[in-house]
XYZ file of C-alpha atoms in Angstrom:
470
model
C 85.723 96.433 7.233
C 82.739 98.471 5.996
C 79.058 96.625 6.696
C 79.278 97.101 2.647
C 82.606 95.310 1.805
C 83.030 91.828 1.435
C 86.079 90.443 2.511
C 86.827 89.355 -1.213
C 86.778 93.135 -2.212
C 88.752 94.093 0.851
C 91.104 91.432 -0.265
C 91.242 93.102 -4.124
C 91.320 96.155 -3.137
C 94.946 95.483 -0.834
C 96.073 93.509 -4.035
C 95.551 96.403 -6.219
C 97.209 98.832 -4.101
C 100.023 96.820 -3.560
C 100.145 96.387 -7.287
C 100.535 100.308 -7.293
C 103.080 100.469 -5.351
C 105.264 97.690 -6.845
C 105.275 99.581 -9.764
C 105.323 102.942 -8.737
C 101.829 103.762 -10.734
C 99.534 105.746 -10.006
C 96.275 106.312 -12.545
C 96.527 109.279 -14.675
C 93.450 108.315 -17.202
C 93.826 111.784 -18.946
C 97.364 111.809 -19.530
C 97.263 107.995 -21.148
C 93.886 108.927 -22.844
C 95.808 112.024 -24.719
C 98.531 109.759 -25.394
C 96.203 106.352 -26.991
C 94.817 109.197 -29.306
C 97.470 111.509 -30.557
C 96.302 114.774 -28.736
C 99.879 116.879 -28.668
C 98.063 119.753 -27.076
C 96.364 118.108 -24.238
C 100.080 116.371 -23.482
C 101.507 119.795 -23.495
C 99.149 120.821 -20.993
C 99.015 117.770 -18.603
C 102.607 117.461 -18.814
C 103.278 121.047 -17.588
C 100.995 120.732 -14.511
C 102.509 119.898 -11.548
C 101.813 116.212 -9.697
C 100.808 115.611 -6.214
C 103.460 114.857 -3.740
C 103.230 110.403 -3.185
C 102.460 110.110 0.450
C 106.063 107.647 0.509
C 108.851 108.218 -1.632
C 111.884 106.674 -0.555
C 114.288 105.643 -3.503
C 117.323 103.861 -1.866
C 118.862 102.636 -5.194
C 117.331 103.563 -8.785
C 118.901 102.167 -11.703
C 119.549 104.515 -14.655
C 117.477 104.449 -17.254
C 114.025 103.069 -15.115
C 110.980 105.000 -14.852
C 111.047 106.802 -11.358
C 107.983 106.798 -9.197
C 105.094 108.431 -10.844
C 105.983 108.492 -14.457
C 104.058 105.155 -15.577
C 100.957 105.267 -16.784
C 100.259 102.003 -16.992
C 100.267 98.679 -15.133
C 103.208 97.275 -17.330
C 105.480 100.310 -16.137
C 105.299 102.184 -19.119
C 105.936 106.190 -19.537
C 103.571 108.220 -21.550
C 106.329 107.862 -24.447
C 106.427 103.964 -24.809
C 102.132 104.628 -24.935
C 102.197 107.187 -27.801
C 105.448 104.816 -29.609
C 103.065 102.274 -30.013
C 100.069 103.762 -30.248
C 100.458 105.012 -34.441
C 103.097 106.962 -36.617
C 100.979 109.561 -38.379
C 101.643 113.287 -37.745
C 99.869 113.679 -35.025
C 101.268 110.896 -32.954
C 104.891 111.806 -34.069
C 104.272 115.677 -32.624
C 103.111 113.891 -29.428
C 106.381 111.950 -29.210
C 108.143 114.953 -29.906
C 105.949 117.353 -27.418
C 106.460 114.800 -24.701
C 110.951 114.531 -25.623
C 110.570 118.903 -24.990
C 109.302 118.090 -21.370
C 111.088 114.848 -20.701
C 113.907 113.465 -22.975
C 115.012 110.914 -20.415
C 111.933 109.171 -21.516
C 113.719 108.387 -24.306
C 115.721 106.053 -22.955
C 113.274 104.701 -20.341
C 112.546 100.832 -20.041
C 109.116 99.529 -18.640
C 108.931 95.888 -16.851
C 110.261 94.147 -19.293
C 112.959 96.367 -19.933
C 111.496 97.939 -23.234
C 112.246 101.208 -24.774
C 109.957 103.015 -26.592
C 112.317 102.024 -29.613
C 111.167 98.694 -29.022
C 107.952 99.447 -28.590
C 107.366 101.084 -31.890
C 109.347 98.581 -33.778
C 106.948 95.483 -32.086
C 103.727 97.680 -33.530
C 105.101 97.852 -36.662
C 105.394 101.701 -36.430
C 108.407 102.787 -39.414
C 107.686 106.396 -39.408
C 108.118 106.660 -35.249
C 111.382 104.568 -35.271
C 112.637 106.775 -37.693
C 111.392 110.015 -35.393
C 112.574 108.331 -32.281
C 116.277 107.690 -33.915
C 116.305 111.538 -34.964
C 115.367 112.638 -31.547
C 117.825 110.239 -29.830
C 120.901 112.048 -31.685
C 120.955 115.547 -30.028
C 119.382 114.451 -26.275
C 122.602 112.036 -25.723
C 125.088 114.862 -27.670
C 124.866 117.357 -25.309
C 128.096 117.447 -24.316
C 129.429 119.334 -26.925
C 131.339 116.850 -28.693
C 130.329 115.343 -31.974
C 129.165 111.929 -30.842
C 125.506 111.963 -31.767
C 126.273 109.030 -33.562
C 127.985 106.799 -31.153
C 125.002 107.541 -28.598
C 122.628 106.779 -31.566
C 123.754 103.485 -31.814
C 124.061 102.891 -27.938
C 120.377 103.500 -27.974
C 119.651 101.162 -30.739
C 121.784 98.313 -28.770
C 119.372 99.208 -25.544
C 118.391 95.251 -24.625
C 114.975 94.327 -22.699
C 115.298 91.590 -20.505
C 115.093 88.526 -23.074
C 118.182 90.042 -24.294
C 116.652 91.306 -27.281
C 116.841 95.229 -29.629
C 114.831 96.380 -31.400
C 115.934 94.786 -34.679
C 114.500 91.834 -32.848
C 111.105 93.655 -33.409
C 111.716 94.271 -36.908
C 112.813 90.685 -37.832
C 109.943 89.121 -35.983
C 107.364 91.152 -38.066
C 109.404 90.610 -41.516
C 109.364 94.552 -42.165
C 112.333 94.423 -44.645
C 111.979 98.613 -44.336
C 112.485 98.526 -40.788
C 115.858 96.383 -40.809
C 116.645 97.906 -43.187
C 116.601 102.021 -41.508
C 117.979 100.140 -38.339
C 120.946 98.691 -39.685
C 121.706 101.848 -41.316
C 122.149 103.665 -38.278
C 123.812 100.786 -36.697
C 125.921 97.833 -39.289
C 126.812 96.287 -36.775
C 123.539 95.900 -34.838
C 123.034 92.181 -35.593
C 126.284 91.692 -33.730
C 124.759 92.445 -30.477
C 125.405 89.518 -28.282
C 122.209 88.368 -26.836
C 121.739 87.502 -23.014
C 121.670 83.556 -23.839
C 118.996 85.030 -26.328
C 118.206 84.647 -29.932
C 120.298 86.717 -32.650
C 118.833 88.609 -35.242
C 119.824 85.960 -37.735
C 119.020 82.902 -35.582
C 114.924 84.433 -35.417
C 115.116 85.175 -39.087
C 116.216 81.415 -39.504
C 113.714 80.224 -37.273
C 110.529 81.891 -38.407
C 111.726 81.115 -41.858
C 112.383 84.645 -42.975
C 115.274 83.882 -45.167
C 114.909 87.169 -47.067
C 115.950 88.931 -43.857
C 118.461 86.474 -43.314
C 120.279 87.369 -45.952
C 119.225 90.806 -45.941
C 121.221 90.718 -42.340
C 124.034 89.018 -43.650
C 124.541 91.470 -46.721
C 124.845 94.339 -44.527
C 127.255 92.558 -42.359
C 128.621 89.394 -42.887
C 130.254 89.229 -39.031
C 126.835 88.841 -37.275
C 126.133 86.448 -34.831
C 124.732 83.190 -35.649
C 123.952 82.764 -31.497
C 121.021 81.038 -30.473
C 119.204 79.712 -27.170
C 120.952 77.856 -25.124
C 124.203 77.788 -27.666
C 122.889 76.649 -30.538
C 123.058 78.267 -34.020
C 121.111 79.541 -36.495
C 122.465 76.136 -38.286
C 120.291 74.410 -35.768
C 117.510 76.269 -36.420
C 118.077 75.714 -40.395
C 118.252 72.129 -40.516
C 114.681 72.108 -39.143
C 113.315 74.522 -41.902
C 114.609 73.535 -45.472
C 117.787 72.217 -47.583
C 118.064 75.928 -49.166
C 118.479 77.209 -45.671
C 120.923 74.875 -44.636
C 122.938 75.129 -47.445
C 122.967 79.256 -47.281
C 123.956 78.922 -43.858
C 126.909 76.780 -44.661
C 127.830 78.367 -47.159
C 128.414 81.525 -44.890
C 129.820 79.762 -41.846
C 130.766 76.174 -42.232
C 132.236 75.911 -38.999
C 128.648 75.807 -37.374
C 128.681 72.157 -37.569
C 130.741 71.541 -34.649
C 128.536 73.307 -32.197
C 126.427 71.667 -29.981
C 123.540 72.772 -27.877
C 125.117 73.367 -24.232
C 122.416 71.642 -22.603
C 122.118 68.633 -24.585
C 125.390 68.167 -26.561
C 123.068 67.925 -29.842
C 124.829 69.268 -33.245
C 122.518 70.557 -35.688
C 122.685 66.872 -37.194
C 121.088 65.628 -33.911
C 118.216 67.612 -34.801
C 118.136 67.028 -38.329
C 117.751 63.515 -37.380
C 115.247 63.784 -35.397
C 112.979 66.171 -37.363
C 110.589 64.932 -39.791
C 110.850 67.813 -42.276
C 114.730 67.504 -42.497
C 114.759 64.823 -45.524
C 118.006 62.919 -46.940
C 119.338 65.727 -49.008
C 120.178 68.048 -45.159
C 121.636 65.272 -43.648
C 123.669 64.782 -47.261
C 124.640 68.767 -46.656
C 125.835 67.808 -43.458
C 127.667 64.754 -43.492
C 129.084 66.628 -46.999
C 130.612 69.763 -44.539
C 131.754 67.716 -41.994
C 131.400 63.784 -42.541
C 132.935 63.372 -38.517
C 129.375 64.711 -37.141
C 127.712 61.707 -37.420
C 130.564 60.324 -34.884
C 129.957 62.984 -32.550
C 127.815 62.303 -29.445
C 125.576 64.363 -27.492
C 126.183 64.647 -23.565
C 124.000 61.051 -23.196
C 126.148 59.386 -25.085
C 123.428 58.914 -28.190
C 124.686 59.258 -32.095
C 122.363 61.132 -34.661
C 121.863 57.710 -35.904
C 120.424 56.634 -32.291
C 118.255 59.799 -32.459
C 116.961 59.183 -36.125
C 115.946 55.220 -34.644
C 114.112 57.115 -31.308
C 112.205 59.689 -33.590
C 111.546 56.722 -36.389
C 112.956 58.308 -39.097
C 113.625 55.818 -41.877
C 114.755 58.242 -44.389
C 117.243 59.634 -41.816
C 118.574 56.620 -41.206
C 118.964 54.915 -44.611
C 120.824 58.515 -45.666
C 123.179 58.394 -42.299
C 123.967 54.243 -43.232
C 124.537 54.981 -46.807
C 126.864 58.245 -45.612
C 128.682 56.753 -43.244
C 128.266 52.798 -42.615
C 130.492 52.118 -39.790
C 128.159 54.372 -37.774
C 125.581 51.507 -37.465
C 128.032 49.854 -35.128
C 128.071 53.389 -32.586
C 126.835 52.520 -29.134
C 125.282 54.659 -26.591
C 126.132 54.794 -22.538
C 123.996 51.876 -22.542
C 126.039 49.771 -25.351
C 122.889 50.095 -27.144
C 122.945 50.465 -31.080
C 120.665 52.172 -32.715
C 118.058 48.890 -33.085
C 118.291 49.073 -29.211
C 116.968 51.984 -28.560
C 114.167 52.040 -31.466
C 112.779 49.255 -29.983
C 112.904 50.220 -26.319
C 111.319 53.762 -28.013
C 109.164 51.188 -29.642
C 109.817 53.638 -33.048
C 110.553 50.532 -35.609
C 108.644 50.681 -39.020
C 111.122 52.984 -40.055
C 114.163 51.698 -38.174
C 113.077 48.330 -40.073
C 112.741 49.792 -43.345
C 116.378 51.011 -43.106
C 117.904 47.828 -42.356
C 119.650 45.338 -45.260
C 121.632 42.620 -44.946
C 124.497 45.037 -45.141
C 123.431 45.875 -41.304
C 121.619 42.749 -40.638
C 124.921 41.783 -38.465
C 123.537 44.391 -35.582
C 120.817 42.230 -34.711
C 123.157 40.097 -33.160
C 125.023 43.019 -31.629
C 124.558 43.002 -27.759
C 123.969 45.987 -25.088
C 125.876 46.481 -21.976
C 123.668 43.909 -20.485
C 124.000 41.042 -23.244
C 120.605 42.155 -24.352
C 119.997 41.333 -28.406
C 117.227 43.422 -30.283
C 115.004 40.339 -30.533
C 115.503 40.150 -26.303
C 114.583 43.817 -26.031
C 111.459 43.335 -28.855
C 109.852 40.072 -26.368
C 110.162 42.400 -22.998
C 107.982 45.031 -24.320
C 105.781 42.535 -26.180
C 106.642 44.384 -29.971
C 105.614 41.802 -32.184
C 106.323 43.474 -35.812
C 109.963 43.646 -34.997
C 110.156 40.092 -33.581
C 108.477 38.764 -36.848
C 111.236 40.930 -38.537
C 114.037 39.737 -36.806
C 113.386 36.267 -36.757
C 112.936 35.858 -40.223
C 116.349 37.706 -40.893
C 118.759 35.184 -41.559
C 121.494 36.560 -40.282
C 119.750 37.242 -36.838
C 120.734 34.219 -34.163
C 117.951 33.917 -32.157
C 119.846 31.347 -29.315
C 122.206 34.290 -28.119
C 121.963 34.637 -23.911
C 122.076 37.124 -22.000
C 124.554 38.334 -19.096
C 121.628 36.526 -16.820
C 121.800 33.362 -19.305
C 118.693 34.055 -21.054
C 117.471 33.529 -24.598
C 115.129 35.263 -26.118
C 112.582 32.652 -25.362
C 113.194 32.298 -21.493
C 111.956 35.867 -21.616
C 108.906 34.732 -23.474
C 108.422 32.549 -20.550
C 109.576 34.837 -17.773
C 106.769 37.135 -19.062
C 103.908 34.844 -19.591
C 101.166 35.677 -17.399
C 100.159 32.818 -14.940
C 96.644 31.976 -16.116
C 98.665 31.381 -19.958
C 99.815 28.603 -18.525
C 97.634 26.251 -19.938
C 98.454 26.722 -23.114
C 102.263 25.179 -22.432
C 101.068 21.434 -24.174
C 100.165 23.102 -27.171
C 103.300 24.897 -27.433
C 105.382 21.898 -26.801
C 103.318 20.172 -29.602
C 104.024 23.179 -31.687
C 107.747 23.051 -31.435
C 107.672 19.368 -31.973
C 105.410 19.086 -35.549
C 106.362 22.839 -36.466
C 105.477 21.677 -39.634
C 102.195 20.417 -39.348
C 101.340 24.374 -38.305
C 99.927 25.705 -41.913
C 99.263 29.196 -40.570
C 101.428 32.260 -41.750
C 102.856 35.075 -39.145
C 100.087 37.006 -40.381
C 97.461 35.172 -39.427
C 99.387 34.616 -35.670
C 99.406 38.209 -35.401
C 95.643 37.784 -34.210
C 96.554 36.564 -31.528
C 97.453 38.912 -28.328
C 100.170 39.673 -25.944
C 103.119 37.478 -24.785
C 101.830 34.625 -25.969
C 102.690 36.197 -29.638
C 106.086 36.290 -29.079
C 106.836 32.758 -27.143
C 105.027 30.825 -30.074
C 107.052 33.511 -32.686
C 109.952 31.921 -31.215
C 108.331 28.279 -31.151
C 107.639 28.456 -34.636
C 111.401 29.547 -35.731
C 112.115 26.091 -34.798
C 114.630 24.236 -32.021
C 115.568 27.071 -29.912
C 117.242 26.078 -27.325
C 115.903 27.511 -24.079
C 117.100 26.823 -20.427
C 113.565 26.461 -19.005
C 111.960 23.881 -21.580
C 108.838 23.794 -22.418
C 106.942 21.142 -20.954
């Protein structure tokens, strides 16, 4: 180490060569410079001279189509061509691509670290004229064979993937360039049928970004494209979260997209609509319309949309899935929970609440794998509003035990701090001249904590606990 090197730079400096070699780049400023700005000439030129010999070059296994050692020019692994494919389309630019095909067509096809093409490349910038130049180069450098099949390789180019599995009508969808998809799909129909590597179709990005003119731009060209998504959901998935019209163009064109779940989850697209507070009534109406057995199907926890809806507190989802199907209020999850369980566990009620009637009233009473009412649940995490609700339900009983014997009240108890002991004579006074007590549940709610919900329970009058209260 040099008197005038820190060991920081030292440090850097082994980093960056590393770097260099992981990639197989060297720096070649002038070469990228000519490419950034167009200059056909100077690419000629720097092209035709010959490079330095690499002190190492040992290549054990290359894989076809990768840039070999010493043609990237930059730190991402790309070839002078993916540069000058982004870089612009006018005519300067284009000669450039076409000046650097004469020296090196198997640029062409080359794919930098993330496994782009310069097809891809130009389609990300938004570049029409060079995808259209690239495309009419690609046809005679993979026809060389003599046999008319410029047109098969064409389309093998245009189905090139990059490592998330995506073309370049990926690109083109992303950036909404209804020219673009529209020159790519005429090379290729079938291009939106490429099955991505547990990737996002065309049509399931189109969906998803809420470019429903490309959607069914897409679909009109071929009406056998993939609906794929992520992790195997749909573009139906990805619909429900946007808008009715959506939904109801994608079932319209595929109605069998109902029954598939997301493989890590188990979630149908009415899972999600459920859960999603732009998906109003009318989506879950489209669903439970195409298929009125998805509201019965469970996702790999064992939870109903309807549970989902009461986790995300989403009354209007809810009151739409009740009034679509009714029986489903009675679905359980693993934990025999309905879906009043679980809302107040998620302690998501107001909406939950809202939803309920005494058409449903009876699940109050309805009891989870470990005898646990609603009204138990609502005292162990101290959730007052839907205590006051329940208890003033008629049809809720409020004496119902638990597998351990308890009441709702011996869990008041069971979770009354010590020093709130004090207050146990006034509570027995309470329960004994009720009536005497002019104050409304409102004007309770001032009060804090546990003690809310033991005199809640006080107040309702004779409950029978197994603890007492003196």
């Amino acid at each position: 180490m040099s008197a005038t090197t820190t060991p920081h730079q030292e440090e850097l400096q082994k980093t960056q060569m590393q770097s260099k070699r992981d990639v197989g780049f060297e720096p070649r400023p002038e070469l990228l410079m000519a490419a950034r700005r167009g200059d056909w000439q100077q690419l000629e030129r720097l092209l035709a001279t010959p490079q330095p010999v690499r002190d190492v070059v040992v290549d054990i296994e290359i894989e076809e189509d990768v840039l070999t050692s010493g043609e990237a020019v930059t730190m991402a692994g790309d070839s002078v061509l993916h540069v000058v494919a982004s870089s612009g389309d006018g005519e300067e630019i284009l000669k450039s691509a076409t000046a650097i095909h004469g020296k090196s067509s198997h640029l062409l096809f080359a794919r930098n670290k993330k496994g782009d093409t310069p097809l891809h490349c130009a389609a990300r910038a938004g570049r029409g004229r060079m995808v259209t130049h690239l495309l009419a180069l690609a046809t005679p450098a993979r026809a060389e064979n003599g046999h008319n099949d410029g047109g098969k390789k064409v389309k093998e180019f245009l189905r090139m993937q990059n490592k998330r599995g995506e073309t370049a009508l990926h690109e083109a969808v992303r950036l909404g360039d209804k020219d673009m998809v529209d020159r790519l799909m005429a090379e290729d129909p079938e291009l939106a049928r490429v099955p991505p590597a547990d990737g996002a179709s065309p049509l399931y990005l189109a969906v998803s970004l809420g470019h429903d003119d490309i959607a069914r731009q897409l679909h009109e060209k071929d009406n056998a494209l993939s609906f794929c998504g992520p992790d195997g959901r749909t573009a139906l998935h990805a619909a429900v979260l946007k808008s009715k019209e959506t939904t109801k163009m994608l079932l319209e064109w595929n109605k069998d997209l109902i029954k598939q779940a997301e493989r890590s989850t188990g979630s149908t697209a009415l899972h999600f609509a459920a859960s999603s507070e732009r998906a109003a009534g009318p989506i879950i109406s489209l669903l439970l319309a195409a298929g009125p057995s998805l509201a019965y199907q469970p996702d790999n926890n064992g939870s109903f949309p309807i549970h989902v809806a009461a986790i995300a507190d989403r009354g209007n989802a809810l009151y739409t899935l009740l009034h679509g199907c009714h029986d489903c209020a009675e679905l359980r999850d693993a934990k025999g929970g309905t879906f009043l369980h679980v809302a107040v566990v998620e302690e998501s009620s107001w909406g939950v609440i809202e939803a309920l009637n005494d058409d449903v009233s009876f699940i109050g009473n309805m009891q989870d794998n470990d005898g646990n009412t609603a009204l138990h649940l609502a005292v162990q995490v101290g959730n007052q509003y839907i205590c006051n609700k329940l208890m003033v339900n008629r049809l809720v009983k409020l004496n119902l035990t638990n597998n351990k014997g308890q009441t709702p009240l011996d869990l008041s108890w069971d979770m009354l701090p010590i020093y709130y002991g004090s207050v146990s004579n006034q509570l027995f006074f309470l329960k004994c001249t009720p009536q005497i007590f002019c104050c409304s549940m409102k004007e309770l709610g001032y009060m804090i904590g546990y003690e809310m919900s033991v005199l809640h329970l006080v107040l309702a009058g004779g409950i029978p606990s197994t603890k007492g209260c003196a």
